[in-house]
PDB file of C-alpha atoms and ligand atoms in Angstrom:
ATOM      1  CA  MET A 991      11.441  -8.365  27.944  1.00  0.00           C
ATOM      2  CA  ALA A 992       9.869  -8.809  24.625  1.00  0.00           C
ATOM      3  CA  PHE A 993       8.994  -5.653  22.469  1.00  0.00           C
ATOM      4  CA  ASN A 994       5.241  -5.786  22.067  1.00  0.00           C
ATOM      5  CA  HIS A 995       4.335  -2.563  20.144  1.00  0.00           C
ATOM      6  CA  LYS A 996       2.436  -2.232  17.061  1.00  0.00           C
ATOM      7  CA  HIS A 997       2.772   1.448  17.351  1.00  0.00           C
ATOM      8  CA  LEU A 998       4.591   4.324  18.347  1.00  0.00           C
ATOM      9  CA  ILE A 999       2.120   6.921  19.293  1.00  0.00           C
ATOM     10  CA  ASP A1000       1.107   7.217  22.755  1.00  0.00           C
ATOM     11  CA  ILE A1001       4.825   7.248  24.554  1.00  0.00           C
ATOM     12  CA  THR A1002       3.549   6.570  27.928  1.00  0.00           C
ATOM     13  CA  GLU A1003       3.030   2.883  26.724  1.00  0.00           C
ATOM     14  CA  TYR A1004       6.455   2.702  26.465  1.00  0.00           C
ATOM     15  CA  SER A1005       8.329   1.459  29.783  1.00  0.00           C
ATOM     16  CA  ALA A1006      12.099   1.620  30.258  1.00  0.00           C
ATOM     17  CA  ASP A1007      12.580  -2.124  29.553  1.00  0.00           C
ATOM     18  CA  ASP A1008      11.171  -1.011  25.972  1.00  0.00           C
ATOM     19  CA  ILE A1009      13.443   1.918  25.558  1.00  0.00           C
ATOM     20  CA  MET A1010      16.346  -0.147  26.372  1.00  0.00           C
ATOM     21  CA  THR A1011      15.805  -2.739  23.567  1.00  0.00           C
ATOM     22  CA  ILE A1012      15.142  -0.147  21.176  1.00  0.00           C
ATOM     23  CA  LEU A1013      18.758   1.316  22.179  1.00  0.00           C
ATOM     24  CA  GLU A1014      20.407  -2.041  22.051  1.00  0.00           C
ATOM     25  CA  THR A1015      18.672  -2.697  18.879  1.00  0.00           C
ATOM     26  CA  ALA A1016      20.124   0.672  17.485  1.00  0.00           C
ATOM     27  CA  LYS A1017      23.871  -0.480  18.686  1.00  0.00           C
ATOM     28  CA  ASN A1018      23.415  -3.742  16.274  1.00  0.00           C
ATOM     29  CA  PHE A1019      22.369  -1.604  13.330  1.00  0.00           C
ATOM     30  CA  LYS A1020      25.481   0.751  14.130  1.00  0.00           C
ATOM     31  CA  GLN A1021      27.489  -2.029  13.262  1.00  0.00           C
ATOM     32  CA  VAL A1022      25.616  -2.934  10.150  1.00  0.00           C
ATOM     33  CA  ASN A1023      26.010   0.571   9.044  1.00  0.00           C
ATOM     34  CA  GLU A1024      29.969   0.301   9.446  1.00  0.00           C
ATOM     35  CA  ARG A1025      30.322  -2.449   6.820  1.00  0.00           C
ATOM     36  CA  ARG A1026      30.902  -1.623   3.333  1.00  0.00           C
ATOM     37  CA  ILE A1027      27.783  -3.397   2.295  1.00  0.00           C
ATOM     38  CA  LYS A1028      25.351  -1.790   4.497  1.00  0.00           C
ATOM     39  CA  LYS A1029      21.777  -3.479   3.125  1.00  0.00           C
ATOM     40  CA  VAL A1030      20.241  -6.040   5.298  1.00  0.00           C
ATOM     41  CA  PRO A1031      17.131  -8.251   4.399  1.00  0.00           C
ATOM     42  CA  THR A1032      15.364  -7.337   7.656  1.00  0.00           C
ATOM     43  CA  LEU A1033      12.428  -5.770   5.695  1.00  0.00           C
ATOM     44  CA  LYS A1034      12.321  -7.287   2.463  1.00  0.00           C
ATOM     45  CA  GLY A1035       9.034  -7.582   1.363  1.00  0.00           C
ATOM     46  CA  PHE A1036       7.598  -4.891   3.542  1.00  0.00           C
ATOM     47  CA  THR A1037       6.238  -1.589   2.154  1.00  0.00           C
ATOM     48  CA  VAL A1038       6.362   1.537   4.466  1.00  0.00           C
ATOM     49  CA  VAL A1039       4.840   4.975   3.663  1.00  0.00           C
ATOM     50  CA  ASN A1040       6.303   8.160   4.325  1.00  0.00           C
ATOM     51  CA  MET A1041       3.326  10.460   5.019  1.00  0.00           C
ATOM     52  CA  PHE A1042       4.890  14.152   5.560  1.00  0.00           C
ATOM     53  CA  ASN A1043       3.041  17.172   5.294  1.00  0.00           C
ATOM     54  CA  GLU A1044       5.012  19.528   7.037  1.00  0.00           C
ATOM     55  CA  PRO A1045       8.525  20.147   6.215  1.00  0.00           C
ATOM     56  CA  SER A1046      11.307  18.198   7.574  1.00  0.00           C
ATOM     57  CA  THR A1047      15.102  16.898   6.840  1.00  0.00           C
ATOM     58  CA  ARG A1048      16.743  14.767   9.188  1.00  0.00           C
ATOM     59  CA  THR A1049      13.481  12.775  10.166  1.00  0.00           C
ATOM     60  CA  ARG A1050      12.529  12.414   6.632  1.00  0.00           C
ATOM     61  CA  SER A1051      15.725  11.564   5.491  1.00  0.00           C
ATOM     62  CA  SER A1052      16.911   9.320   8.216  1.00  0.00           C
ATOM     63  CA  PHE A1053      13.684   7.517   7.982  1.00  0.00           C
ATOM     64  CA  GLU A1054      14.102   6.972   4.029  1.00  0.00           C
ATOM     65  CA  ILE A1055      17.693   5.607   4.354  1.00  0.00           C
ATOM     66  CA  ALA A1056      16.743   3.268   7.411  1.00  0.00           C
ATOM     67  CA  GLU A1057      13.798   2.036   5.298  1.00  0.00           C
ATOM     68  CA  LYS A1058      16.695   1.348   2.374  1.00  0.00           C
ATOM     69  CA  ARG A1059      19.217  -0.058   4.344  1.00  0.00           C
ATOM     70  CA  LEU A1060      16.526  -2.767   6.072  1.00  0.00           C
ATOM     71  CA  SER A1061      15.628  -3.338   2.003  1.00  0.00           C
ATOM     72  CA  ALA A1062      11.981  -2.278   2.377  1.00  0.00           C
ATOM     73  CA  ASP A1063      10.147  -0.740  -0.399  1.00  0.00           C
ATOM     74  CA  SER A1064       9.206   2.798   0.581  1.00  0.00           C
ATOM     75  CA  LEU A1065       6.703   5.325  -0.721  1.00  0.00           C
ATOM     76  CA  ASN A1066       7.241   9.109   0.083  1.00  0.00           C
ATOM     77  CA  PHE A1067       3.832  10.780  -0.013  1.00  0.00           C
ATOM     78  CA  GLY A1068       2.509  13.861   1.074  1.00  0.00           C
ATOM     79  CA  GLY A1069       2.568  17.807   0.862  1.00  0.00           C
ATOM     80  CA  SER A1070       1.268  19.655  -2.106  1.00  0.00           C
ATOM     81  CA  SER A1071       1.282  17.108  -4.725  1.00  0.00           C
ATOM     82  CA  THR A1072      -1.522  14.973  -3.001  1.00  0.00           C
ATOM     83  CA  ALA A1073      -5.329  14.995  -3.364  1.00  0.00           C
ATOM     84  CA  THR A1074      -5.706  16.600   0.108  1.00  0.00           C
ATOM     85  CA  VAL A1075      -4.901  19.932  -1.898  1.00  0.00           C
ATOM     86  CA  LYS A1076      -8.286  18.887  -4.028  1.00  0.00           C
ATOM     87  CA  GLY A1077      -9.741  18.299  -0.470  1.00  0.00           C
ATOM     88  CA  GLU A1078      -9.868  14.930   0.080  1.00  0.00           C
ATOM     89  CA  SER A1079     -10.129  13.715   3.632  1.00  0.00           C
ATOM     90  CA  LEU A1080      -7.525  12.074   5.675  1.00  0.00           C
ATOM     91  CA  VAL A1081      -9.580   9.070   6.055  1.00  0.00           C
ATOM     92  CA  ASP A1082      -9.812   8.421   2.409  1.00  0.00           C
ATOM     93  CA  THR A1083      -6.493   9.221   1.901  1.00  0.00           C
ATOM     94  CA  VAL A1084      -5.404   6.185   4.092  1.00  0.00           C
ATOM     95  CA  LYS A1085      -7.891   4.040   3.107  1.00  0.00           C
ATOM     96  CA  THR A1086      -6.587   4.211  -0.352  1.00  0.00           C
ATOM     97  CA  LEU A1087      -2.848   3.852   0.442  1.00  0.00           C
ATOM     98  CA  CYS A1088      -3.933   0.621   2.724  1.00  0.00           C
ATOM     99  CA  SER A1089      -5.972  -0.830  -0.180  1.00  0.00           C
ATOM    100  CA  TYR A1090      -2.217  -1.204  -1.851  1.00  0.00           C
ATOM    101  CA  LYS A1091      -1.367  -3.496   1.192  1.00  0.00           C
ATOM    102  CA  ILE A1092       1.012  -1.489   2.638  1.00  0.00           C
ATOM    103  CA  ASP A1093       2.350  -2.462   6.288  1.00  0.00           C
ATOM    104  CA  CYS A1094       4.020   0.608   7.893  1.00  0.00           C
ATOM    105  CA  ILE A1095       2.639   4.551   7.941  1.00  0.00           C
ATOM    106  CA  VAL A1096       5.422   7.136   9.264  1.00  0.00           C
ATOM    107  CA  VAL A1097       3.578  10.135   9.678  1.00  0.00           C
ATOM    108  CA  ARG A1098       4.487  13.868  10.259  1.00  0.00           C
ATOM    109  CA  ASP A1099       1.815  16.229  10.476  1.00  0.00           C
ATOM    110  CA  ARG A1100       1.476  19.826  11.627  1.00  0.00           C
ATOM    111  CA  TRP A1101      -2.005  18.825  13.484  1.00  0.00           C
ATOM    112  CA  ALA A1102      -1.515  16.982  17.025  1.00  0.00           C
ATOM    113  CA  GLY A1103      -3.303  13.294  17.234  1.00  0.00           C
ATOM    114  CA  VAL A1104      -3.144  12.642  13.330  1.00  0.00           C
ATOM    115  CA  PRO A1105      -0.887   9.438  13.942  1.00  0.00           C
ATOM    116  CA  ARG A1106      -3.790   8.541  16.436  1.00  0.00           C
ATOM    117  CA  LYS A1107      -6.406   8.612  13.738  1.00  0.00           C
ATOM    118  CA  ILE A1108      -4.623   7.216  10.997  1.00  0.00           C
ATOM    119  CA  ALA A1109      -3.801   4.148  13.527  1.00  0.00           C
ATOM    120  CA  ASP A1110      -7.463   3.927  13.952  1.00  0.00           C
ATOM    121  CA  VAL A1111      -8.788   4.057  10.298  1.00  0.00           C
ATOM    122  CA  SER A1112      -5.426   1.932   8.707  1.00  0.00           C
ATOM    123  CA  GLY A1113      -4.889  -0.933  10.968  1.00  0.00           C
ATOM    124  CA  VAL A1114      -1.224  -1.017   9.836  1.00  0.00           C
ATOM    125  CA  SER A1115       1.765   0.339  12.523  1.00  0.00           C
ATOM    126  CA  VAL A1116       1.941   3.572  12.705  1.00  0.00           C
ATOM    127  CA  ILE A1117       4.986   5.544  14.125  1.00  0.00           C
ATOM    128  CA  ASP A1118       4.366   9.377  14.777  1.00  0.00           C
ATOM    129  CA  ALA A1119       7.209  11.267  13.258  1.00  0.00           C
ATOM    130  CA  GLY A1120       6.198  14.438  14.610  1.00  0.00           C
ATOM    131  CA  ASP A1121       2.719  15.699  15.239  1.00  0.00           C
ATOM    132  CA  GLY A1122       2.205  19.302  15.686  1.00  0.00           C
ATOM    133  CA  LYS A1123       3.030  20.796  18.980  1.00  0.00           C
ATOM    134  CA  HIS A1124       2.297  17.457  20.668  1.00  0.00           C
ATOM    135  CA  GLN A1125       4.748  14.642  20.492  1.00  0.00           C
ATOM    136  CA  HIS A1126       8.084  13.890  18.420  1.00  0.00           C
ATOM    137  CA  PRO A1127       8.748  10.183  20.295  1.00  0.00           C
ATOM    138  CA  THR A1128      11.507   8.747  17.644  1.00  0.00           C
ATOM    139  CA  GLN A1129      13.350  12.340  17.852  1.00  0.00           C
ATOM    140  CA  ALA A1130      13.143  11.531  21.777  1.00  0.00           C
ATOM    141  CA  LEU A1131      14.716   7.942  21.526  1.00  0.00           C
ATOM    142  CA  LEU A1132      17.400   8.975  19.327  1.00  0.00           C
ATOM    143  CA  ASP A1133      18.140  11.884  21.935  1.00  0.00           C
ATOM    144  CA  ILE A1134      18.096   9.321  24.730  1.00  0.00           C
ATOM    145  CA  TYR A1135      20.652   7.019  22.191  1.00  0.00           C
ATOM    146  CA  THR A1136      22.768  10.207  22.366  1.00  0.00           C
ATOM    147  CA  ILE A1137      23.011  11.041  25.923  1.00  0.00           C
ATOM    148  CA  ARG A1138      23.957   7.239  26.601  1.00  0.00           C
ATOM    149  CA  LYS A1139      26.774   7.428  23.810  1.00  0.00           C
ATOM    150  CA  GLU A1140      27.968  10.653  24.922  1.00  0.00           C
ATOM    151  CA  LYS A1141      27.830  10.170  28.439  1.00  0.00           C
ATOM    152  CA  GLY A1142      28.025   6.077  28.859  1.00  0.00           C
ATOM    153  CA  HIS A1143      25.042   5.791  30.809  1.00  0.00           C
ATOM    154  CA  ILE A1144      21.726   7.114  31.091  1.00  0.00           C
ATOM    155  CA  GLY A1145      19.947   8.145  34.388  1.00  0.00           C
ATOM    156  CA  GLY A1146      20.926   9.904  37.460  1.00  0.00           C
ATOM    157  CA  GLN A1147      21.891  12.983  35.420  1.00  0.00           C
ATOM    158  CA  THR A1148      20.086  16.496  35.349  1.00  0.00           C
ATOM    159  CA  ILE A1149      19.180  18.100  31.918  1.00  0.00           C
ATOM    160  CA  THR A1150      18.241  21.497  31.277  1.00  0.00           C
ATOM    161  CA  PHE A1151      15.689  22.125  28.640  1.00  0.00           C
ATOM    162  CA  LEU A1152      16.161  25.395  27.278  1.00  0.00           C
ATOM    163  CA  GLY A1153      14.385  27.272  24.937  1.00  0.00           C
ATOM    164  CA  ASP A1154      10.776  27.188  23.320  1.00  0.00           C
ATOM    165  CA  LEU A1155       9.343  24.438  25.980  1.00  0.00           C
ATOM    166  CA  LYS A1156       5.339  25.421  24.998  1.00  0.00           C
ATOM    167  CA  TYR A1157       5.720  24.548  21.177  1.00  0.00           C
ATOM    168  CA  GLY A1158       8.536  22.365  20.849  1.00  0.00           C
ATOM    169  CA  ARG A1159       7.232  18.790  20.649  1.00  0.00           C
ATOM    170  CA  THR A1160      10.713  17.105  21.020  1.00  0.00           C
ATOM    171  CA  VAL A1161      10.887  18.109  24.639  1.00  0.00           C
ATOM    172  CA  HIS A1162       7.404  16.789  25.273  1.00  0.00           C
ATOM    173  CA  SER A1163       8.522  13.310  24.583  1.00  0.00           C
ATOM    174  CA  LEU A1164      11.893  13.604  25.785  1.00  0.00           C
ATOM    175  CA  GLY A1165      10.654  14.780  29.141  1.00  0.00           C
ATOM    176  CA  TYR A1166       8.685  11.308  29.530  1.00  0.00           C
ATOM    177  CA  PHE A1167      11.329   9.649  28.871  1.00  0.00           C
ATOM    178  CA  MET A1168      14.031  11.086  30.999  1.00  0.00           C
ATOM    179  CA  GLN A1169      11.300  11.003  33.940  1.00  0.00           C
ATOM    180  CA  GLN A1170      11.336   6.905  32.975  1.00  0.00           C
ATOM    181  CA  LEU A1171      14.844   6.685  33.470  1.00  0.00           C
ATOM    182  CA  GLY A1172      15.742   8.788  36.558  1.00  0.00           C
ATOM    183  CA  ASN A1173      16.839  11.687  35.729  1.00  0.00           C
ATOM    184  CA  LYS A1174      16.612  15.230  37.093  1.00  0.00           C
ATOM    185  CA  MET A1175      15.089  18.118  34.651  1.00  0.00           C
ATOM    186  CA  ILE A1176      15.431  21.826  34.595  1.00  0.00           C
ATOM    187  CA  PHE A1177      12.863  24.012  32.484  1.00  0.00           C
ATOM    188  CA  ALA A1178      14.603  27.048  31.291  1.00  0.00           C
ATOM    189  CA  SER A1179      12.528  29.274  29.042  1.00  0.00           C
ATOM    190  CA  PRO A1180      11.010  32.712  28.464  1.00  0.00           C
ATOM    191  CA  ASP A1181       7.898  32.904  30.445  1.00  0.00           C
ATOM    192  CA  GLU A1182       5.696  33.259  27.272  1.00  0.00           C
ATOM    193  CA  LEU A1183       7.144  29.525  26.487  1.00  0.00           C
ATOM    194  CA  LYS A1184       7.352  27.592  29.365  1.00  0.00           C
ATOM    195  CA  MET A1185       6.305  24.080  29.396  1.00  0.00           C
ATOM    196  CA  PRO A1186       2.426  23.392  29.310  1.00  0.00           C
ATOM    197  CA  GLU A1187       1.110  23.164  32.837  1.00  0.00           C
ATOM    198  CA  GLU A1188      -0.545  19.759  32.044  1.00  0.00           C
ATOM    199  CA  ILE A1189       2.268  18.262  31.183  1.00  0.00           C
ATOM    200  CA  THR A1190       4.854  19.613  34.315  1.00  0.00           C
ATOM    201  CA  ALA A1191       2.050  18.285  36.409  1.00  0.00           C
ATOM    202  CA  GLU A1192       1.645  15.146  34.843  1.00  0.00           C
ATOM    203  CA  LEU A1193       5.587  14.234  34.875  1.00  0.00           C
ATOM    204  CA  ARG A1194       5.604  15.180  38.807  1.00  0.00           C
ATOM    205  CA  ALA A1195       2.725  13.004  39.640  1.00  0.00           C
ATOM    206  CA  LYS A1196       4.980  10.603  38.012  1.00  0.00           C
ATOM    207  CA  GLY A1197       7.088  11.236  40.526  1.00  0.00           C
ATOM    208  CA  ALA A1198       9.837  13.546  38.159  1.00  0.00           C
ATOM    209  CA  ASP A1199      12.294  16.220  39.724  1.00  0.00           C
ATOM    210  CA  ILE A1200      11.769  19.289  38.074  1.00  0.00           C
ATOM    211  CA  THR A1201      12.673  22.777  38.549  1.00  0.00           C
ATOM    212  CA  GLU A1202      11.460  25.654  36.489  1.00  0.00           C
ATOM    213  CA  THR A1203      13.856  28.504  36.234  1.00  0.00           C
ATOM    214  CA  ASP A1204      14.455  31.796  33.849  1.00  0.00           C
ATOM    215  CA  ASP A1205      18.429  31.914  35.470  1.00  0.00           C
ATOM    216  CA  VAL A1206      20.032  29.909  32.678  1.00  0.00           C
ATOM    217  CA  LYS A1207      23.377  30.458  34.292  1.00  0.00           C
ATOM    218  CA  ALA A1208      22.346  28.988  37.353  1.00  0.00           C
ATOM    219  CA  ALA A1209      20.575  26.250  35.243  1.00  0.00           C
ATOM    220  CA  LEU A1210      23.790  25.244  33.498  1.00  0.00           C
ATOM    221  CA  ALA A1211      25.654  25.295  36.185  1.00  0.00           C
ATOM    222  CA  VAL A1212      24.207  22.382  37.834  1.00  0.00           C
ATOM    223  CA  SER A1213      23.608  20.592  34.300  1.00  0.00           C
ATOM    224  CA  ASP A1214      25.367  17.631  32.943  1.00  0.00           C
ATOM    225  CA  LEU A1215      23.253  17.780  29.757  1.00  0.00           C
ATOM    226  CA  VAL A1216      21.497  20.965  28.131  1.00  0.00           C
ATOM    227  CA  TYR A1217      19.081  20.309  25.603  1.00  0.00           C
ATOM    228  CA  VAL A1218      18.332  23.493  23.371  1.00  0.00           C
ATOM    229  CA  THR A1219      15.174  23.911  21.024  1.00  0.00           C
ATOM    230  CA  ARG A1220      14.237  26.319  18.517  1.00  0.00           C
ATOM    231  CA  VAL A1221      11.518  29.153  18.838  1.00  0.00           C
ATOM    232  CA  GLN A1222       8.936  27.162  17.089  1.00  0.00           C
ATOM    233  CA  ARG A1223       7.817  30.607  14.450  1.00  0.00           C
ATOM    234  CA  GLU A1224       5.410  28.620  12.431  1.00  0.00           C
ATOM    235  CA  ARG A1225       3.351  27.374  15.494  1.00  0.00           C
ATOM    236  CA  PHE A1226       2.589  31.313  16.687  1.00  0.00           C
ATOM    237  CA  PRO A1227      -0.653  32.699  16.841  1.00  0.00           C
ATOM    238  CA  ASP A1228       1.217  35.885  15.509  1.00  0.00           C
ATOM    239  CA  GLU A1229       4.305  37.394  14.130  1.00  0.00           C
ATOM    240  CA  GLU A1230       4.063  39.719  17.066  1.00  0.00           C
ATOM    241  CA  SER A1231       4.293  37.402  19.872  1.00  0.00           C
ATOM    242  CA  TYR A1232       6.988  35.547  17.661  1.00  0.00           C
ATOM    243  CA  ASN A1233       9.068  38.827  17.468  1.00  0.00           C
ATOM    244  CA  ARG A1234       8.434  39.359  21.157  1.00  0.00           C
ATOM    245  CA  CYS A1235      10.427  35.958  22.064  1.00  0.00           C
ATOM    246  CA  LYS A1236      12.820  35.313  19.349  1.00  0.00           C
ATOM    247  CA  GLY A1237      16.421  35.742  20.234  1.00  0.00           C
ATOM    248  CA  SER A1238      15.596  35.665  24.096  1.00  0.00           C
ATOM    249  CA  TYR A1239      18.236  33.152  24.442  1.00  0.00           C
ATOM    250  CA  ILE A1240      21.549  32.268  22.915  1.00  0.00           C
ATOM    251  CA  VAL A1241      23.812  29.475  23.772  1.00  0.00           C
ATOM    252  CA  ASN A1242      27.445  30.678  22.971  1.00  0.00           C
ATOM    253  CA  ASN A1243      30.906  30.616  24.478  1.00  0.00           C
ATOM    254  CA  GLU A1244      30.357  33.279  26.813  1.00  0.00           C
ATOM    255  CA  LEU A1245      27.290  31.744  28.443  1.00  0.00           C
ATOM    256  CA  LEU A1246      29.246  28.542  28.493  1.00  0.00           C
ATOM    257  CA  LYS A1247      31.510  29.986  30.950  1.00  0.00           C
ATOM    258  CA  ALA A1248      28.795  29.281  33.666  1.00  0.00           C
ATOM    259  CA  ALA A1249      28.356  25.864  32.697  1.00  0.00           C
ATOM    260  CA  LYS A1250      29.674  22.355  33.929  1.00  0.00           C
ATOM    261  CA  LYS A1251      33.263  21.533  32.392  1.00  0.00           C
ATOM    262  CA  ASP A1252      31.821  18.524  30.521  1.00  0.00           C
ATOM    263  CA  ILE A1253      28.313  19.834  29.638  1.00  0.00           C
ATOM    264  CA  THR A1254      26.745  17.707  26.593  1.00  0.00           C
ATOM    265  CA  ILE A1255      24.809  20.344  24.239  1.00  0.00           C
ATOM    266  CA  LEU A1256      21.750  18.615  22.549  1.00  0.00           C
ATOM    267  CA  HIS A1257      19.524  20.085  20.023  1.00  0.00           C
ATOM    268  CA  PRO A1258      17.281  18.666  17.951  1.00  0.00           C
ATOM    269  CA  LEU A1259      18.166  20.752  14.780  1.00  0.00           C
ATOM    270  CA  PRO A1260      17.122  22.862  12.234  1.00  0.00           C
ATOM    271  CA  ARG A1261      18.713  25.658  14.587  1.00  0.00           C
ATOM    272  CA  VAL A1262      18.354  29.452  13.892  1.00  0.00           C
ATOM    273  CA  ASP A1263      20.538  31.335  16.145  1.00  0.00           C
ATOM    274  CA  GLU A1264      19.666  29.755  19.496  1.00  0.00           C
ATOM    275  CA  ILE A1265      23.348  27.892  19.533  1.00  0.00           C
ATOM    276  CA  ALA A1266      25.951  30.482  18.057  1.00  0.00           C
ATOM    277  CA  THR A1267      28.417  28.263  15.101  1.00  0.00           C
ATOM    278  CA  GLU A1268      31.493  29.253  17.710  1.00  0.00           C
ATOM    279  CA  VAL A1269      29.990  26.439  19.801  1.00  0.00           C
ATOM    280  CA  ASP A1270      30.104  23.666  17.334  1.00  0.00           C
ATOM    281  CA  SER A1271      33.755  22.898  17.796  1.00  0.00           C
ATOM    282  CA  TYR A1272      33.360  22.775  21.800  1.00  0.00           C
ATOM    283  CA  ALA A1273      33.835  18.876  22.527  1.00  0.00           C
ATOM    284  CA  GLY A1274      30.408  18.769  24.277  1.00  0.00           C
ATOM    285  CA  ALA A1275      28.657  19.867  21.232  1.00  0.00           C
ATOM    286  CA  ALA A1276      26.713  17.049  20.445  1.00  0.00           C
ATOM    287  CA  TYR A1277      23.969  17.969  18.088  1.00  0.00           C
ATOM    288  CA  PHE A1278      25.216  16.696  14.625  1.00  0.00           C
ATOM    289  CA  ARG A1279      26.168  13.446  16.056  1.00  0.00           C
ATOM    290  CA  GLN A1280      22.795  13.404  17.454  1.00  0.00           C
ATOM    291  CA  ALA A1281      21.441  13.819  13.941  1.00  0.00           C
ATOM    292  CA  HIS A1282      23.818  10.883  12.797  1.00  0.00           C
ATOM    293  CA  ASN A1283      22.674   8.626  15.166  1.00  0.00           C
ATOM    294  CA  GLY A1284      18.981   8.857  14.152  1.00  0.00           C
ATOM    295  CA  MET A1285      19.364   6.752  11.189  1.00  0.00           C
ATOM    296  CA  TYR A1286      20.386   3.566  13.807  1.00  0.00           C
ATOM    297  CA  LEU A1287      17.311   4.479  15.911  1.00  0.00           C
ATOM    298  CA  ARG A1288      14.927   4.562  13.190  1.00  0.00           C
ATOM    299  CA  MET A1289      16.320   1.056  11.557  1.00  0.00           C
ATOM    300  CA  ALA A1290      16.069  -0.532  14.882  1.00  0.00           C
ATOM    301  CA  LEU A1291      12.595   0.701  15.718  1.00  0.00           C
ATOM    302  CA  LEU A1292      11.059   0.146  12.592  1.00  0.00           C
ATOM    303  CA  GLY A1293      12.694  -3.692  12.681  1.00  0.00           C
ATOM    304  CA  LEU A1294      11.228  -4.057  16.464  1.00  0.00           C
ATOM    305  CA  ILE A1295       7.676  -2.438  14.947  1.00  0.00           C
ATOM    306  CA  THR A1296       7.038  -4.725  12.134  1.00  0.00           C
ATOM    307  CA  GLY A1297       8.368  -7.719  14.300  1.00  0.00           C
ATOM    308  CA  ARG A1298      11.094  -8.434  12.149  1.00  0.00           C
ATOM    309  CA  VAL A1299      13.433  -7.962  14.645  1.00  0.00           C
ATOM    310  CA  GLN A1300      12.827  -9.909  18.082  1.00  0.00           C
TER     311      GLN A1300
HETATM  312  C1  NCD B1773      12.057  19.204  15.037  1.00  0.00           C
HETATM  313  C2  NCD B1773      10.993  19.191  14.726  1.00  0.00           C
HETATM  314  O1  NCD B1773      10.241  18.576  14.041  1.00  0.00           O
HETATM  315  O2  NCD B1773      10.200  19.199  15.717  1.00  0.00           O
HETATM  316  N1  NCD B1773      12.739  18.673  14.482  1.00  0.00           N
HETATM  317  C3  NCD B1773      13.351  17.370  14.078  1.00  0.00           C
HETATM  318  O3  NCD B1773      12.968  16.635  13.848  1.00  0.00           O
HETATM  319  N2  NCD B1773      14.959  16.823  14.202  1.00  0.00           N
HETATM  320  C4  NCD B1773      12.555  20.514  16.054  1.00  0.00           C
HETATM  321  C5  NCD B1773      12.335  21.868  15.108  1.00  0.00           C
HETATM  322  O4  NCD B1773      11.738  21.552  14.179  1.00  0.00           O
HETATM  323  O5  NCD B1773      12.597  22.699  15.925  1.00  0.00           O
END
């Protein structure tokens, strides 16, 4: 089926077919990246603005590299060096950028809903690279790509989401895609950091098989995958509530004794202390491979969204 999306903002607009198209395209770009000359002309003459108003290592660098490999012109914009600190509104900033005839804006912001607002005023393609505690769709797509690569298939598996499911935006997006692709989900978190009720209810209404628990060992014993998230310190209302939650779960060799033998361990990174470094040498520890896959996935998405890849 033809890919027909101008934006990646509302994940519910993406069907299982769309996800598979993105994954297949990413596989082709992986081959490009194995050549000595890794640049392709796919986005020659296109201009992409990376508007990052929140810290980022992997998302930002993999988008930038993806754009360079695709021969796009790109502008890295955002943070404290822009006129936003002088009080300029988002709308005025976006209008100005668009007057330079850009083609796509990749946006990360601390506020939920900013990508949609930019799409409404800009008229160009917008990709949500993480908006507050809301969504992080490109991360979820690279997570799915990684799961298929690690396990050989996607679907019919059980995944435990472990950690800060309240503020962690990656699991909000991944939960939706995992449901679309027919997987069982276990939500394991401290009581204060449970998956927002409206997300769980929406997923269940779509037919998702979800169990909520605080028994991490029991969850890992039946899971093919565990997706660990960091306690999102920057989103807590105060330091006291963060201190109550930090360190409340740690994946280490001891805990993994309770897990399925071939469990795959995922994490969007950065990690703080929720996965002990001793776990890194475990064959199923896939989090650095996962970060690497982000580059192919983002190349694929940029190609498809601009209509340059069919
Ligand atoms: C995540 C994010 O920004 O939401 N990081 C990422 O993009 N890989 C996860 C996090 O910050 O904990």
